[in-house]
PDB file of C-alpha atoms and ligand atoms in Angstrom:
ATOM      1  CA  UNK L1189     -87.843  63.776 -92.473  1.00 66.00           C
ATOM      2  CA  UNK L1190     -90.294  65.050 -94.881  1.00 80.00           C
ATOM      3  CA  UNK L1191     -89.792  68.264 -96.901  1.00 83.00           C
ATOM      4  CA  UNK L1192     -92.057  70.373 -97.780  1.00 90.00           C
ATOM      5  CA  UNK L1193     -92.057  72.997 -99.815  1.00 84.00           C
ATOM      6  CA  UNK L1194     -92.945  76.687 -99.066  1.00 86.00           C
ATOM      7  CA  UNK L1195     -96.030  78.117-100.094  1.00 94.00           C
ATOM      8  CA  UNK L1196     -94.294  81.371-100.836  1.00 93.00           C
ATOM      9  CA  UNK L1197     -97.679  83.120 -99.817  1.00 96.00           C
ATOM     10  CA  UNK L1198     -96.644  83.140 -95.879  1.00 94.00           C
ATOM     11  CA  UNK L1199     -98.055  79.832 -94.607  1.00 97.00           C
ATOM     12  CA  UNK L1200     -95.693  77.317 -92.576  1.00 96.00           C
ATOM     13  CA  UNK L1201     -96.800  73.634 -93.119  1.00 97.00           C
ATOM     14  CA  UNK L1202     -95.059  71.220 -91.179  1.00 97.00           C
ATOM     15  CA  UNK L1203     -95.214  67.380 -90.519  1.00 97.00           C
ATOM     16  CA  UNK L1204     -95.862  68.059 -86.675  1.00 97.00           C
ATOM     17  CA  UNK L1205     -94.201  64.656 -85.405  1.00 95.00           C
ATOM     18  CA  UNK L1206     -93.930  60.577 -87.182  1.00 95.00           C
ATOM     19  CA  UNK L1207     -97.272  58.986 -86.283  1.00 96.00           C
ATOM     20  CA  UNK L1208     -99.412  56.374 -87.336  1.00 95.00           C
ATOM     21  CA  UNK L1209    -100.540  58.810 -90.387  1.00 97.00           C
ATOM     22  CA  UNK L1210     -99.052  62.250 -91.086  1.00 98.00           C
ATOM     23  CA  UNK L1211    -100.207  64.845 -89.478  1.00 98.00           C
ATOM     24  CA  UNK L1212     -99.914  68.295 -90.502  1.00 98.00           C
ATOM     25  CA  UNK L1213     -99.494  71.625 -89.091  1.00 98.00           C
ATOM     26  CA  UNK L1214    -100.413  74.813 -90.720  1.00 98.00           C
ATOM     27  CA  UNK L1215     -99.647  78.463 -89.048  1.00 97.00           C
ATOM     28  CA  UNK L1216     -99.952  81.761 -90.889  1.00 97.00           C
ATOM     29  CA  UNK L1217     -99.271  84.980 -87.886  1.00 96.00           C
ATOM     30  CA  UNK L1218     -98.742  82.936 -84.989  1.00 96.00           C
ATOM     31  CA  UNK L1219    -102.595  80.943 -85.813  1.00 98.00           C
ATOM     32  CA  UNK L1220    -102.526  76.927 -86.079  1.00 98.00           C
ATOM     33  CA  UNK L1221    -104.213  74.549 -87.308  1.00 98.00           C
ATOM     34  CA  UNK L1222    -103.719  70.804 -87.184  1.00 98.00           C
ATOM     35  CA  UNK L1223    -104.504  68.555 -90.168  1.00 98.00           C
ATOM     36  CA  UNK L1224    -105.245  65.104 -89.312  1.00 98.00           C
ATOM     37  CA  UNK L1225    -104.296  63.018 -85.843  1.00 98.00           C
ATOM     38  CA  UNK L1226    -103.127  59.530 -86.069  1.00 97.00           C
ATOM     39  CA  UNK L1227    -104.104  56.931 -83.490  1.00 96.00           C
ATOM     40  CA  UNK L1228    -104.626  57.384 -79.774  1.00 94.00           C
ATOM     41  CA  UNK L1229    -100.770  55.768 -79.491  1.00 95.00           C
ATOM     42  CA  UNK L1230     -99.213  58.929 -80.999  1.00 97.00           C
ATOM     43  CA  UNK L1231    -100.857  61.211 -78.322  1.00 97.00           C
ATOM     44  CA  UNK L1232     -97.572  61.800 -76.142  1.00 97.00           C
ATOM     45  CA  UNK L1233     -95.726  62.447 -79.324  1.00 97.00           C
ATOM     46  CA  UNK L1234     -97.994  65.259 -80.317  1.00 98.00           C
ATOM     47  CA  UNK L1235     -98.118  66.429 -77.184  1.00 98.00           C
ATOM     48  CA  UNK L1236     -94.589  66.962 -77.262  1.00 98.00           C
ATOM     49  CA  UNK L1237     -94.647  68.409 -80.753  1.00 98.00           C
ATOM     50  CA  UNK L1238     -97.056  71.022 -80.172  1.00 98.00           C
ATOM     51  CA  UNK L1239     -95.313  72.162 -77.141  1.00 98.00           C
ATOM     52  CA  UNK L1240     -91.701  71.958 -78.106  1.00 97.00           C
ATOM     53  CA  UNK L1241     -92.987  74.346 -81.333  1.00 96.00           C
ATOM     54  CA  UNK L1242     -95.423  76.374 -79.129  1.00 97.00           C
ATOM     55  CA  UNK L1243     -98.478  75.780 -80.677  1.00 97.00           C
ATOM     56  CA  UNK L1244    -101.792  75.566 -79.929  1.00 98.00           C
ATOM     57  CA  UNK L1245    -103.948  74.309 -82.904  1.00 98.00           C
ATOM     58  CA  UNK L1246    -107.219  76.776 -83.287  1.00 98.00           C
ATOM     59  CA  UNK L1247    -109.410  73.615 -85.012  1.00 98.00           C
ATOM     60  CA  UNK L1248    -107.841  70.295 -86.130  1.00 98.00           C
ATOM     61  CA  UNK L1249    -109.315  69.276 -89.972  1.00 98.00           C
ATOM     62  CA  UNK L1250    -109.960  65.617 -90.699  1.00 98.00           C
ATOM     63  CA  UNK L1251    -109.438  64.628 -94.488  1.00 98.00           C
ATOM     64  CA  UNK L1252    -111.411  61.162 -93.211  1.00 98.00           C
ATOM     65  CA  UNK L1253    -112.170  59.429 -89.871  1.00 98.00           C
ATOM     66  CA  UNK L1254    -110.094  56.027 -90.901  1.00 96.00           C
ATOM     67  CA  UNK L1255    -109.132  55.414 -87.302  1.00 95.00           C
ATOM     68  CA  UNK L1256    -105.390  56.161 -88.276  1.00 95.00           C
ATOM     69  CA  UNK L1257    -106.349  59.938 -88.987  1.00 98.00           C
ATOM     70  CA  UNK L1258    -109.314  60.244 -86.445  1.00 98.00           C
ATOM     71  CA  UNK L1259    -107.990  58.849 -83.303  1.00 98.00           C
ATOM     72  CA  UNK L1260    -106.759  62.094 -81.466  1.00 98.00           C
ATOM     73  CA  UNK L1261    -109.943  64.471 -82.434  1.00 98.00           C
ATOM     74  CA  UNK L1262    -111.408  64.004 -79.625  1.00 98.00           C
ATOM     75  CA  UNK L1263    -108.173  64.589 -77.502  1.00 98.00           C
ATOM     76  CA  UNK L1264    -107.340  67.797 -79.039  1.00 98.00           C
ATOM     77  CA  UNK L1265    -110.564  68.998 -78.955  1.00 98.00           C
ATOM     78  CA  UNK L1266    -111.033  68.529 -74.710  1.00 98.00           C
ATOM     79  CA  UNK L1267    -107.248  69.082 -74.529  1.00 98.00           C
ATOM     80  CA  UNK L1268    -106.516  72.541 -76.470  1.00 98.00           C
ATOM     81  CA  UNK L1269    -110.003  73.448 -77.246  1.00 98.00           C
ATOM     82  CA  UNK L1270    -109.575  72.746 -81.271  1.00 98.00           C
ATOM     83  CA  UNK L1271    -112.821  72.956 -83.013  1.00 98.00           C
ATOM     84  CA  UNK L1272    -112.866  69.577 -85.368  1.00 98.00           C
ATOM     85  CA  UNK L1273    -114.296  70.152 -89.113  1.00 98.00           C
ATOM     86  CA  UNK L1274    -115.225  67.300 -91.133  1.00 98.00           C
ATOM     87  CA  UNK L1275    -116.872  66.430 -94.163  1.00 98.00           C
ATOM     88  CA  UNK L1276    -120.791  65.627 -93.608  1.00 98.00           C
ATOM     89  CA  UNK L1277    -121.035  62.169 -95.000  1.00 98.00           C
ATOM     90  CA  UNK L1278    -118.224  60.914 -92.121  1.00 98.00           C
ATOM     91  CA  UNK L1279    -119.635  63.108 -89.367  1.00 98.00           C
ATOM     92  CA  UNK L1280    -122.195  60.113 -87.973  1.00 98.00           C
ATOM     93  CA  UNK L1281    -119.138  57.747 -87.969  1.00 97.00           C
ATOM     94  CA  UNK L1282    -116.703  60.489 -85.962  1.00 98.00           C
ATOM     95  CA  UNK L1283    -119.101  60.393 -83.423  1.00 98.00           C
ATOM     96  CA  UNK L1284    -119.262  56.596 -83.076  1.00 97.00           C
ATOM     97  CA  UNK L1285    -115.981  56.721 -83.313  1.00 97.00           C
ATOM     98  CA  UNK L1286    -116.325  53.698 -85.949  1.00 94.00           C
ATOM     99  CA  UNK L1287    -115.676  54.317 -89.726  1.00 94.00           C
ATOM    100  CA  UNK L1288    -116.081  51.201 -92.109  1.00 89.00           C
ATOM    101  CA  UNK L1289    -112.449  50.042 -93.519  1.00 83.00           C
ATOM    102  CA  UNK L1290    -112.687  50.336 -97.786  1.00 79.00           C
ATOM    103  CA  UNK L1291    -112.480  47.982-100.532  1.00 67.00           C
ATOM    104  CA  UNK L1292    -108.529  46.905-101.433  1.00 71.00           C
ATOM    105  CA  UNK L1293    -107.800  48.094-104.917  1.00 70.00           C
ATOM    106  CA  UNK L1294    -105.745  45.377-105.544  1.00 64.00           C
ATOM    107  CA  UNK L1295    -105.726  41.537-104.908  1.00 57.00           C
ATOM    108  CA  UNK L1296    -103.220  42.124-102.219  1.00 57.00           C
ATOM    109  CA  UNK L1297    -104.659  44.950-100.415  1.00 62.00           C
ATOM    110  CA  UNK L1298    -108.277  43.196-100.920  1.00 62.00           C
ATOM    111  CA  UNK L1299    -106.787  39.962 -98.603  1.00 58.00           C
ATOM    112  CA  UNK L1300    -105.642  42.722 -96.279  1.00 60.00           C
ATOM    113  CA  UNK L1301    -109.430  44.328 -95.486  1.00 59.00           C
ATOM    114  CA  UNK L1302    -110.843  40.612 -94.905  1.00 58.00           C
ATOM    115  CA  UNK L1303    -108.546  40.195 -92.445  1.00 56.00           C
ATOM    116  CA  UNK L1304    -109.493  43.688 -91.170  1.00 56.00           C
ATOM    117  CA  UNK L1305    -112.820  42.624 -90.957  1.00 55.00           C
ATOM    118  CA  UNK L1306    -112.603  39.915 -88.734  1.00 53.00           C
ATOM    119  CA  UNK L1307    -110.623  42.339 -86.417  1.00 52.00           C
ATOM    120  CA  UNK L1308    -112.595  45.556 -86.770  1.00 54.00           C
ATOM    121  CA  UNK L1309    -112.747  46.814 -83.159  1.00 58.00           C
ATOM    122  CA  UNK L1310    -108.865  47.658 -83.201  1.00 69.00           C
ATOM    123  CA  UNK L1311    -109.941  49.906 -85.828  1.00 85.00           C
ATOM    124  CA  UNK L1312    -112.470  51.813 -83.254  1.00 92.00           C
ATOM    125  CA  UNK L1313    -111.152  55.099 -81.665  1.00 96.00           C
ATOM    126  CA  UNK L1314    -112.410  57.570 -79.582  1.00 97.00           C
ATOM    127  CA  UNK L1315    -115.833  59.140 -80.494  1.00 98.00           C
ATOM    128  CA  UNK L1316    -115.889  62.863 -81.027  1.00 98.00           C
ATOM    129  CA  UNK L1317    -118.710  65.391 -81.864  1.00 98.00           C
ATOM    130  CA  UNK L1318    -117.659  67.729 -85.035  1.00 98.00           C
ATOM    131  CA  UNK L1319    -118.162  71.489 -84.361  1.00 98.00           C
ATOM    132  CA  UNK L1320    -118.197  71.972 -88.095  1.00 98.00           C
ATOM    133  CA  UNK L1321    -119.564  69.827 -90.798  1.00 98.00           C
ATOM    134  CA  UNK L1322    -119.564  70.882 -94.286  1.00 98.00           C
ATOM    135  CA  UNK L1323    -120.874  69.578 -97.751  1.00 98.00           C
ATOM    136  CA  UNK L1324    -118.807  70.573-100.631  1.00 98.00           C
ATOM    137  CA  UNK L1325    -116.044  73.384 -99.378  1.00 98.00           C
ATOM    138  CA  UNK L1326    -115.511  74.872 -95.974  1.00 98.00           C
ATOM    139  CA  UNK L1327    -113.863  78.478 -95.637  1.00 98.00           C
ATOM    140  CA  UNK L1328    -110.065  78.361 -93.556  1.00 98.00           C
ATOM    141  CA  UNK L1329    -110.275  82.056 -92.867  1.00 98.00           C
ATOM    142  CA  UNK L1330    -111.839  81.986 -89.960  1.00 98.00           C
ATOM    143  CA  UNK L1331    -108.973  80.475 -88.401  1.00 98.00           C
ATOM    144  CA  UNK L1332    -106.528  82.767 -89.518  1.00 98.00           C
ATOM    145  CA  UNK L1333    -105.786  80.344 -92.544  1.00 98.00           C
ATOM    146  CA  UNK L1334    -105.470  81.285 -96.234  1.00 98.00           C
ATOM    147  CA  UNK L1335    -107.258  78.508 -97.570  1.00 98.00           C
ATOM    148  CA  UNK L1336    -109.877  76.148 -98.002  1.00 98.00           C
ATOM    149  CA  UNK L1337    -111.632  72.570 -97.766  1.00 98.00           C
ATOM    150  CA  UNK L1338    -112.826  70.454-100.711  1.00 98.00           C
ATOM    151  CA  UNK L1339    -115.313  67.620-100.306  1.00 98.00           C
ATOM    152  CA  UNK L1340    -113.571  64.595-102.462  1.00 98.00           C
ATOM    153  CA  UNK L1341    -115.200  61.193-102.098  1.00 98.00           C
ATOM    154  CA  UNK L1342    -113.920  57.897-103.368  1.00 96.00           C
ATOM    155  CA  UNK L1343    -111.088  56.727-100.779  1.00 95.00           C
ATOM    156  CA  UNK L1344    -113.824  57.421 -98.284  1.00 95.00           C
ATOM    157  CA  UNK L1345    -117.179  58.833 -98.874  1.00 96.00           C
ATOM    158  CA  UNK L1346    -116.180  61.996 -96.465  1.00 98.00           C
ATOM    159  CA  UNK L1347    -112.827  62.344 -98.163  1.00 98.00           C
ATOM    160  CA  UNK L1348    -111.445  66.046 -97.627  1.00 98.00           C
ATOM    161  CA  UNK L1349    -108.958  68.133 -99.811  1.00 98.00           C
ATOM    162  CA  UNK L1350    -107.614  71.273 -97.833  1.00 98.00           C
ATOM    163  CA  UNK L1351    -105.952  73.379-100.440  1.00 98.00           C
ATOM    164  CA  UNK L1352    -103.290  76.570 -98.525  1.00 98.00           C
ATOM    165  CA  UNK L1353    -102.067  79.366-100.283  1.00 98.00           C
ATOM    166  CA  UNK L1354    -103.417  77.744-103.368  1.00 97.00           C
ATOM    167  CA  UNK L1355    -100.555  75.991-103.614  1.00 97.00           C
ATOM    168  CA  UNK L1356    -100.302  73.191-101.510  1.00 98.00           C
ATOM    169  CA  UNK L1357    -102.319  70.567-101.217  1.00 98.00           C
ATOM    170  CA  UNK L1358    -103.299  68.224 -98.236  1.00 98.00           C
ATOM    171  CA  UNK L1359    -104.992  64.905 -99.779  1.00 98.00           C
ATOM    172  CA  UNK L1360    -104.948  62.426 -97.094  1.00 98.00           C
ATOM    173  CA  UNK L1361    -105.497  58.962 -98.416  1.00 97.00           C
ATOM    174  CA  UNK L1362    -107.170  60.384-101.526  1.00 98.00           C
ATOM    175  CA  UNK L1363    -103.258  60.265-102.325  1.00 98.00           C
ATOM    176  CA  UNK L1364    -100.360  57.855-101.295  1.00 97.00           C
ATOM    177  CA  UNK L1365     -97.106  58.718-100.848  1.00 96.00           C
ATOM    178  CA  UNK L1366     -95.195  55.489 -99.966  1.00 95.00           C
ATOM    179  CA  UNK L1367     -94.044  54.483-103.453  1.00 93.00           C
ATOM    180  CA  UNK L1368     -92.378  57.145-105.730  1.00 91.00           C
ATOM    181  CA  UNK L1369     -94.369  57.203-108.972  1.00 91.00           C
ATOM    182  CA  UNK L1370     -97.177  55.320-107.646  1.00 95.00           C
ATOM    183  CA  UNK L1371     -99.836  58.100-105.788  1.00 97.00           C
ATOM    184  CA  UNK L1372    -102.938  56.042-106.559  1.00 96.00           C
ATOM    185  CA  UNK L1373    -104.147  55.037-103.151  1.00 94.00           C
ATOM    186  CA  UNK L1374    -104.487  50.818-102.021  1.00 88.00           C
ATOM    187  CA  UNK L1375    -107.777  51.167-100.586  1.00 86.00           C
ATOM    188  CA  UNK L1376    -110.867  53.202-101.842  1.00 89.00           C
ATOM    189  CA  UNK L1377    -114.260  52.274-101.016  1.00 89.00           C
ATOM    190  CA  UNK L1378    -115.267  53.732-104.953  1.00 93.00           C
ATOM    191  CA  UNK L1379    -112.160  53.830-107.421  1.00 93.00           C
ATOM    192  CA  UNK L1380    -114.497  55.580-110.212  1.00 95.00           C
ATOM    193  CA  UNK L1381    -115.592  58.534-107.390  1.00 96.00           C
ATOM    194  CA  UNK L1382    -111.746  59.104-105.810  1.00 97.00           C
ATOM    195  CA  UNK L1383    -110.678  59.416-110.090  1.00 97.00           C
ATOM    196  CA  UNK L1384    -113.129  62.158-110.464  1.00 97.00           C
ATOM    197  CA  UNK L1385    -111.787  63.392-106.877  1.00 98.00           C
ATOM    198  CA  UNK L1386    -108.761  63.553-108.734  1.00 98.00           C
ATOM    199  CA  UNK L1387    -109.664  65.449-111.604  1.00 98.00           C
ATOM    200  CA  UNK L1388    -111.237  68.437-108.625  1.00 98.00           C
ATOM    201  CA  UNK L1389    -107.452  68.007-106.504  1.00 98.00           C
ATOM    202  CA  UNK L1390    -105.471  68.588-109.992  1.00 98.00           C
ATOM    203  CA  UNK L1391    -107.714  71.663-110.824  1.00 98.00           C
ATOM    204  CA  UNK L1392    -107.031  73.127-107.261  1.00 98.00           C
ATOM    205  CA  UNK L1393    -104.268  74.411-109.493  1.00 97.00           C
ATOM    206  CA  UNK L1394    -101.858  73.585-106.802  1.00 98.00           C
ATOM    207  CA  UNK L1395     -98.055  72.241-107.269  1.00 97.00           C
ATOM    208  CA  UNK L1396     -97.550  70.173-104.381  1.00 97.00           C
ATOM    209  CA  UNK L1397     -99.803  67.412-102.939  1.00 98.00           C
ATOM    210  CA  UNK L1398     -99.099  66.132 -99.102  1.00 98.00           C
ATOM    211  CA  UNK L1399    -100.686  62.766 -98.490  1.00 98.00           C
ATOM    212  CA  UNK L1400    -102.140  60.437 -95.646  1.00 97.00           C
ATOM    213  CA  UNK L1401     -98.796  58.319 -95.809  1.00 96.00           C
ATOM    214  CA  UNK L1402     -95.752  59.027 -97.350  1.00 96.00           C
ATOM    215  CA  UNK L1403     -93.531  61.787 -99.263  1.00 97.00           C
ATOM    216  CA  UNK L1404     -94.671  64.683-101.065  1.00 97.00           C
ATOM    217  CA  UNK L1405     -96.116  63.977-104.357  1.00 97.00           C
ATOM    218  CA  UNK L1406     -95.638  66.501-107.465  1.00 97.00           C
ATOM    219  CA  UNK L1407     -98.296  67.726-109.973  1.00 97.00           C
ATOM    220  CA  UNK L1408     -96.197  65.908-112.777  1.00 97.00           C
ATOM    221  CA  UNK L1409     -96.671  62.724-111.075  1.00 97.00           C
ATOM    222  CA  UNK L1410    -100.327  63.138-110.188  1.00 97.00           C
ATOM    223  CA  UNK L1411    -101.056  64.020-113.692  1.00 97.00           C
ATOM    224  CA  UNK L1412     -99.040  61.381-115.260  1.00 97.00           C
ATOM    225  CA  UNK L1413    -101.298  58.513-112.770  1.00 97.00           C
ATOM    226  CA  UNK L1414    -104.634  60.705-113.518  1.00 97.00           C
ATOM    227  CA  UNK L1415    -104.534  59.922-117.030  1.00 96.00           C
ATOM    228  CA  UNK L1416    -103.225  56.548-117.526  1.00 95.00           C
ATOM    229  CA  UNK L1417    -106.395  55.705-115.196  1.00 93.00           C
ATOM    230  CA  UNK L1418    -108.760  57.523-117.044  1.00 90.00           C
ATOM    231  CA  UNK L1419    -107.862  56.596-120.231  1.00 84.00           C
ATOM    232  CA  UNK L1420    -107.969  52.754-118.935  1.00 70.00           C
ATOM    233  CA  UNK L1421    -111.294  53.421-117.657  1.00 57.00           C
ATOM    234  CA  UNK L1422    -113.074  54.925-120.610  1.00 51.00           C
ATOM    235  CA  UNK L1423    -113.413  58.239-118.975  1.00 47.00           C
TER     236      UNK L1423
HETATM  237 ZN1   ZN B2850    -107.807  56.111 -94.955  1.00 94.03          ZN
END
């Protein structure tokens, strides 16, 4: 179970069901929207979620296309009629349904891709044509939604932010959650890019920060990472 905090500002935000990645859902007066999907295994599960809570998501918002977070656009799109946003740079690789695996940012995770590599069609999912691609932010209002998308690169080069309420965060893997006090993602195909990503998420001005994998993570502890790794790199 995963708790998350209230916005205060009349947004739910839920983790919709356990999947391969969490996925999110966000409803302000009866409108939803889905963020992120998991993998083409988790589809009965959702499914079940979305009906059990009687929803039906309006658009479903990718923060990447890693096949762990991409692999039910295309689903809920046909299925419920969501329209799928995503971040220009990942758009071509959505609708190949084929996004390149990043660099590990440790010696461990680095073994991990190369054996990724020589595997890389169990990371292909189903293609899916974006109905919205955006550059640097993209507007929520439109689907009932008090909030909006950030463009921030570096664990991916399509990397998306959605900030609700201004007050809650959704990072995806631009954050990890899996080890308390340790929110710097394993894998990022540009370590430098996701830091400055970081600098953007912090000055959202939000409090709480939902990643990709894992537990809530706080400002304090964002902050705390942010500048031991920026005053190791020089910057
Ligand atoms: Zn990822």
């Amino acid at each position: 179970m995963i708790e998350i905090p209230d916005t205060g500002k009349g947004t739910s935000i839920v983790r919709l069901t356990p999947a391969r990645c969490n996925i999110f859902a966000v409803t302000r007066n009866s409108r939803t929207i889905i963020i992120d999907t998991g993998i083409s295994f988790d589809r009965a599960r959702i499914e079940h979620a979305l009906e059990r809570k009687a929803l039906v998501p309006e658009a479903v918002i990718l923060t990447h296309t890693h096949f762990d977070h991409a692999g039910n656009a295309a689903w809920l799109q046909a299925e419920y009629g969501a329209e799928v946003v995503v971040q220009e740079a990942e758009s071509g690789y959505l609708a190949a349904g084929d996004t390149p695996i990043p660099e590990g940012t440790h010696a461990v995770t680095r073994g991990l891709v190369s054996l990724g590599n020589m595997v890389t069609p169990m990371f292909r999912y189903e293609p899916c044509h974006a109905d919205h691609v955006f550059r640097e932010t993209f507007d929520l209002n439109r689907f009932g939604i008090n909030g909006y998308i950030i463009h921030t690169p570096g664990h991916s080069p399509g990397g998306a932010t959605v900030v609700i309420d201004g007050v809650v965060a959704v990072a995806g893997d631009s954050i990890i959650g899996t080890t308390p006090g340790k929110p710097f993602p394993p894998f990022a195909d540009d370590v430098d890019l996701l830091l400055k990503s970081w600098r953007k998420i912090i000055d959202t001005g939000c409090e709480t920060f939902l990643p990709g994998h894992g537990k809530p993570v706080s400002l304090g502890e964002l902050r705390e990472e942010y500048e031991k790794r920026s005053s190791v790199s020089g910057g």
